[in-house]
Short mmCIF file of C-alpha atoms in Angstrom, two decimals:
data_model
loop_
_atom_site.label_atom_id
_atom_site.label_comp_id
_atom_site.label_asym_id
_atom_site.label_seq_id
_atom_site.Cartn_x
_atom_site.Cartn_y
_atom_site.Cartn_z
CA UNK A 1 18.84 -36.15 21.25
CA UNK A 2 17.98 -32.66 19.97
CA UNK A 3 18.00 -31.69 16.31
CA UNK A 4 18.67 -28.27 14.81
CA UNK A 5 14.94 -27.86 14.30
CA UNK A 6 14.38 -28.24 18.06
CA UNK A 7 16.30 -24.98 18.62
CA UNK A 8 14.24 -22.95 16.13
CA UNK A 9 11.38 -20.92 17.57
CA UNK A 10 8.17 -20.35 15.60
CA UNK A 11 6.46 -16.98 16.00
CA UNK A 12 2.92 -16.85 14.59
CA UNK A 13 1.71 -13.79 12.65
CA UNK A 14 5.13 -12.15 12.23
CA UNK A 15 5.83 -9.95 10.35
CA UNK A 16 2.27 -10.20 8.98
CA UNK A 17 -0.86 -12.07 9.97
CA UNK A 18 -0.83 -15.63 8.66
CA UNK A 19 2.97 -15.92 8.56
CA UNK A 20 4.67 -18.54 10.74
CA UNK A 21 8.09 -16.92 11.26
CA UNK A 22 10.94 -19.38 11.83
CA UNK A 23 13.29 -17.61 14.24
CA UNK A 24 16.88 -18.86 14.18
CA UNK A 25 18.07 -16.42 16.85
CA UNK A 26 17.17 -19.03 19.46
CA UNK A 27 19.40 -21.50 17.61
CA UNK A 28 22.25 -18.97 17.48
CA UNK A 29 21.88 -18.19 21.20
CA UNK A 30 22.37 -21.80 22.28
CA UNK A 31 26.03 -22.90 22.06
CA UNK A 32 25.16 -26.56 21.41
CA UNK A 33 22.53 -25.70 18.83
CA UNK A 34 24.76 -23.22 17.04
CA UNK A 35 27.69 -25.66 16.96
CA UNK A 36 25.40 -28.42 15.69
CA UNK A 37 24.10 -26.20 12.87
CA UNK A 38 27.59 -25.12 11.76
CA UNK A 39 28.93 -28.69 11.89
CA UNK A 40 25.97 -30.03 9.91
CA UNK A 41 26.20 -27.25 7.34
CA UNK A 42 29.89 -28.07 6.83
CA UNK A 43 29.44 -31.85 6.59
CA UNK A 44 28.43 -32.10 2.87
CA UNK A 45 31.56 -30.22 1.85
CA UNK A 46 34.19 -32.28 3.66
CA UNK A 47 37.14 -32.71 1.32
CA UNK A 48 35.87 -30.24 -1.29
CA UNK A 49 37.90 -27.23 -2.36
CA UNK A 50 36.22 -24.02 -1.21
CA UNK A 51 37.98 -20.71 -1.71
CA UNK A 52 35.37 -18.29 -0.31
CA UNK A 53 32.23 -18.43 1.79
CA UNK A 54 29.58 -15.90 0.81
CA UNK A 55 26.95 -14.87 3.35
CA UNK A 56 23.67 -13.29 2.32
CA UNK A 57 22.44 -10.36 4.41
CA UNK A 58 21.93 -10.52 7.31
CA UNK A 59 21.79 -13.83 9.18
CA UNK A 60 23.95 -15.36 6.47
CA UNK A 61 26.77 -13.21 7.87
CA UNK A 62 26.60 -15.03 11.20
CA UNK A 63 26.59 -18.47 9.60
CA UNK A 64 29.03 -17.60 6.84
CA UNK A 65 31.54 -16.10 9.25
CA UNK A 66 31.49 -19.20 11.43
CA UNK A 67 31.77 -21.55 8.45
CA UNK A 68 34.60 -19.53 6.87
CA UNK A 69 36.42 -19.62 10.21
CA UNK A 70 36.04 -23.41 10.46
CA UNK A 71 37.35 -23.81 6.91
CA UNK A 72 40.10 -21.18 7.34
CA UNK A 73 38.76 -19.43 4.24
CA UNK A 74 37.77 -15.89 3.41
CA UNK A 75 34.27 -14.55 4.03
CA UNK A 76 32.46 -12.29 1.57
CA UNK A 77 29.23 -10.44 2.42
CA UNK A 78 26.47 -9.74 -0.06
CA UNK A 79 24.69 -6.70 1.33
CA UNK A 80 21.75 -4.44 0.67
CA UNK A 81 22.50 -1.60 -1.72
CA UNK A 82 24.48 1.27 -0.20
CA UNK A 83 26.00 -0.66 2.72
CA UNK A 84 29.39 -1.59 1.23
CA UNK A 85 32.21 0.94 0.82
CA UNK A 86 34.29 0.89 -2.34
CA UNK A 87 33.47 -0.28 -5.83
CA UNK A 88 30.58 -2.73 -6.08
CA UNK A 89 28.38 -4.48 -8.60
CA UNK A 90 24.67 -4.79 -7.94
CA UNK A 91 21.76 -7.06 -8.74
CA UNK A 92 18.05 -6.26 -8.43
CA UNK A 93 15.61 -8.96 -7.44
CA UNK A 94 11.91 -9.33 -6.76
CA UNK A 95 10.43 -9.55 -3.29
CA UNK A 96 6.92 -10.62 -2.42
CA UNK A 97 5.83 -6.95 -2.46
CA UNK A 98 8.33 -5.02 -4.55
CA UNK A 99 12.01 -5.09 -5.43
CA UNK A 100 15.34 -4.87 -3.67
CA UNK A 101 18.99 -4.59 -4.71
CA UNK A 102 22.03 -6.37 -3.28
CA UNK A 103 25.71 -5.65 -3.86
CA UNK A 104 29.12 -7.27 -3.63
CA UNK A 105 32.55 -5.68 -3.83
CA UNK A 106 33.77 -5.95 -7.41
CA UNK A 107 37.07 -7.49 -6.24
CA UNK A 108 35.68 -9.86 -3.58
CA UNK A 109 35.84 -12.99 -5.74
CA UNK A 110 38.42 -13.80 -8.36
CA UNK A 111 37.58 -15.65 -11.57
CA UNK A 112 37.71 -19.41 -10.99
CA UNK A 113 37.38 -19.30 -7.20
CA UNK A 114 35.02 -21.86 -5.73
CA UNK A 115 32.27 -20.41 -3.57
CA UNK A 116 29.84 -21.70 -0.95
CA UNK A 117 26.74 -19.50 -0.47
CA UNK A 118 25.24 -19.51 3.03
CA UNK A 119 22.02 -18.13 4.52
CA UNK A 120 19.56 -19.05 7.25
CA UNK A 121 16.38 -19.45 5.20
CA UNK A 122 15.39 -20.42 1.68
CA UNK A 123 11.90 -19.19 0.82
CA UNK A 124 11.25 -17.88 -2.71
CA UNK A 125 14.96 -17.91 -3.55
CA UNK A 126 15.11 -14.30 -4.75
CA UNK A 127 18.01 -13.20 -2.57
CA UNK A 128 19.99 -16.36 -3.29
CA UNK A 129 19.34 -16.03 -7.02
CA UNK A 130 20.61 -12.43 -6.94
CA UNK A 131 23.71 -13.59 -5.01
CA UNK A 132 24.36 -16.35 -7.54
CA UNK A 133 24.17 -13.87 -10.41
CA UNK A 134 26.64 -11.51 -8.69
CA UNK A 135 29.13 -14.29 -7.97
CA UNK A 136 28.89 -15.63 -11.52
CA UNK A 137 29.42 -12.13 -12.95
CA UNK A 138 32.72 -12.03 -11.02
CA UNK A 139 33.69 -15.44 -12.43
CA UNK A 140 33.15 -17.44 -9.24
CA UNK A 141 32.13 -21.09 -9.40
CA UNK A 142 29.40 -21.90 -6.91
CA UNK A 143 29.71 -25.38 -5.45
CA UNK A 144 26.54 -25.21 -3.35
CA UNK A 145 23.96 -23.09 -1.55
CA UNK A 146 23.54 -24.04 2.12
CA UNK A 147 20.65 -23.06 4.40
CA UNK A 148 19.39 -23.97 7.83
CA UNK A 149 15.72 -23.86 6.80
CA UNK A 150 13.97 -24.64 3.53
CA UNK A 151 10.35 -23.60 2.95
CA UNK A 152 9.82 -25.87 -0.09
CA UNK A 153 6.25 -24.77 -0.79
CA UNK A 154 7.54 -21.27 -1.65
CA UNK A 155 9.62 -22.62 -4.55
CA UNK A 156 13.12 -21.37 -3.75
CA UNK A 157 14.80 -24.77 -3.89
CA UNK A 158 13.18 -25.53 -7.26
CA UNK A 159 14.28 -22.13 -8.59
CA UNK A 160 17.90 -22.60 -7.52
CA UNK A 161 18.03 -26.19 -8.73
CA UNK A 162 16.65 -25.05 -12.11
CA UNK A 163 19.68 -22.72 -12.23
CA UNK A 164 21.91 -25.81 -11.83
CA UNK A 165 22.67 -25.21 -8.15
CA UNK A 166 23.22 -27.85 -5.50
CA UNK A 167 20.99 -26.92 -2.56
CA UNK A 168 21.43 -28.18 1.01
CA UNK A 169 19.17 -27.44 4.00
CA UNK A 170 19.22 -28.81 7.54
CA UNK A 171 15.43 -28.84 7.93
CA UNK A 172 12.23 -27.98 6.10
CA UNK A 173 8.84 -26.65 7.09
CA UNK A 174 5.97 -27.52 4.73
CA UNK A 175 3.12 -25.12 4.13
CA UNK A 176 5.04 -21.93 4.86
#
């Protein structure tokens, strides 16, 4: 029987030499694989109250939309700066080689709403940390951060857990 990891393609030396890129587009393209991933991402939250699903740009939109649909809940995108219309709040974060800024609509989450954060990959945790800070500034209560892939050697899980977050991932790749 196949696992989610069986649907993920590895592309060596992308986007830079020495990087083993974990490509989830092959998982998304396969109906069984995609369904399996969504079902498994939902499983830890059965019976929990979730008001909103937040997807981190960009593959988190695909996962978050599907999960929000399954839960019959609203979906909220966290996007790169300048991509959302209307009033937003922003959060800068550090990348491996520089900085970036993400935004959320300032009315996307109401104080006290419970939130599930979703993305495809957890590496250093910078994007997720920025998303957490935005949601908390709006008064949201994050119940968990859910990913398909964890790259534990890059420290993202440890960073998010040190912030008091529950972190779930369907699979992990060591040494990446």
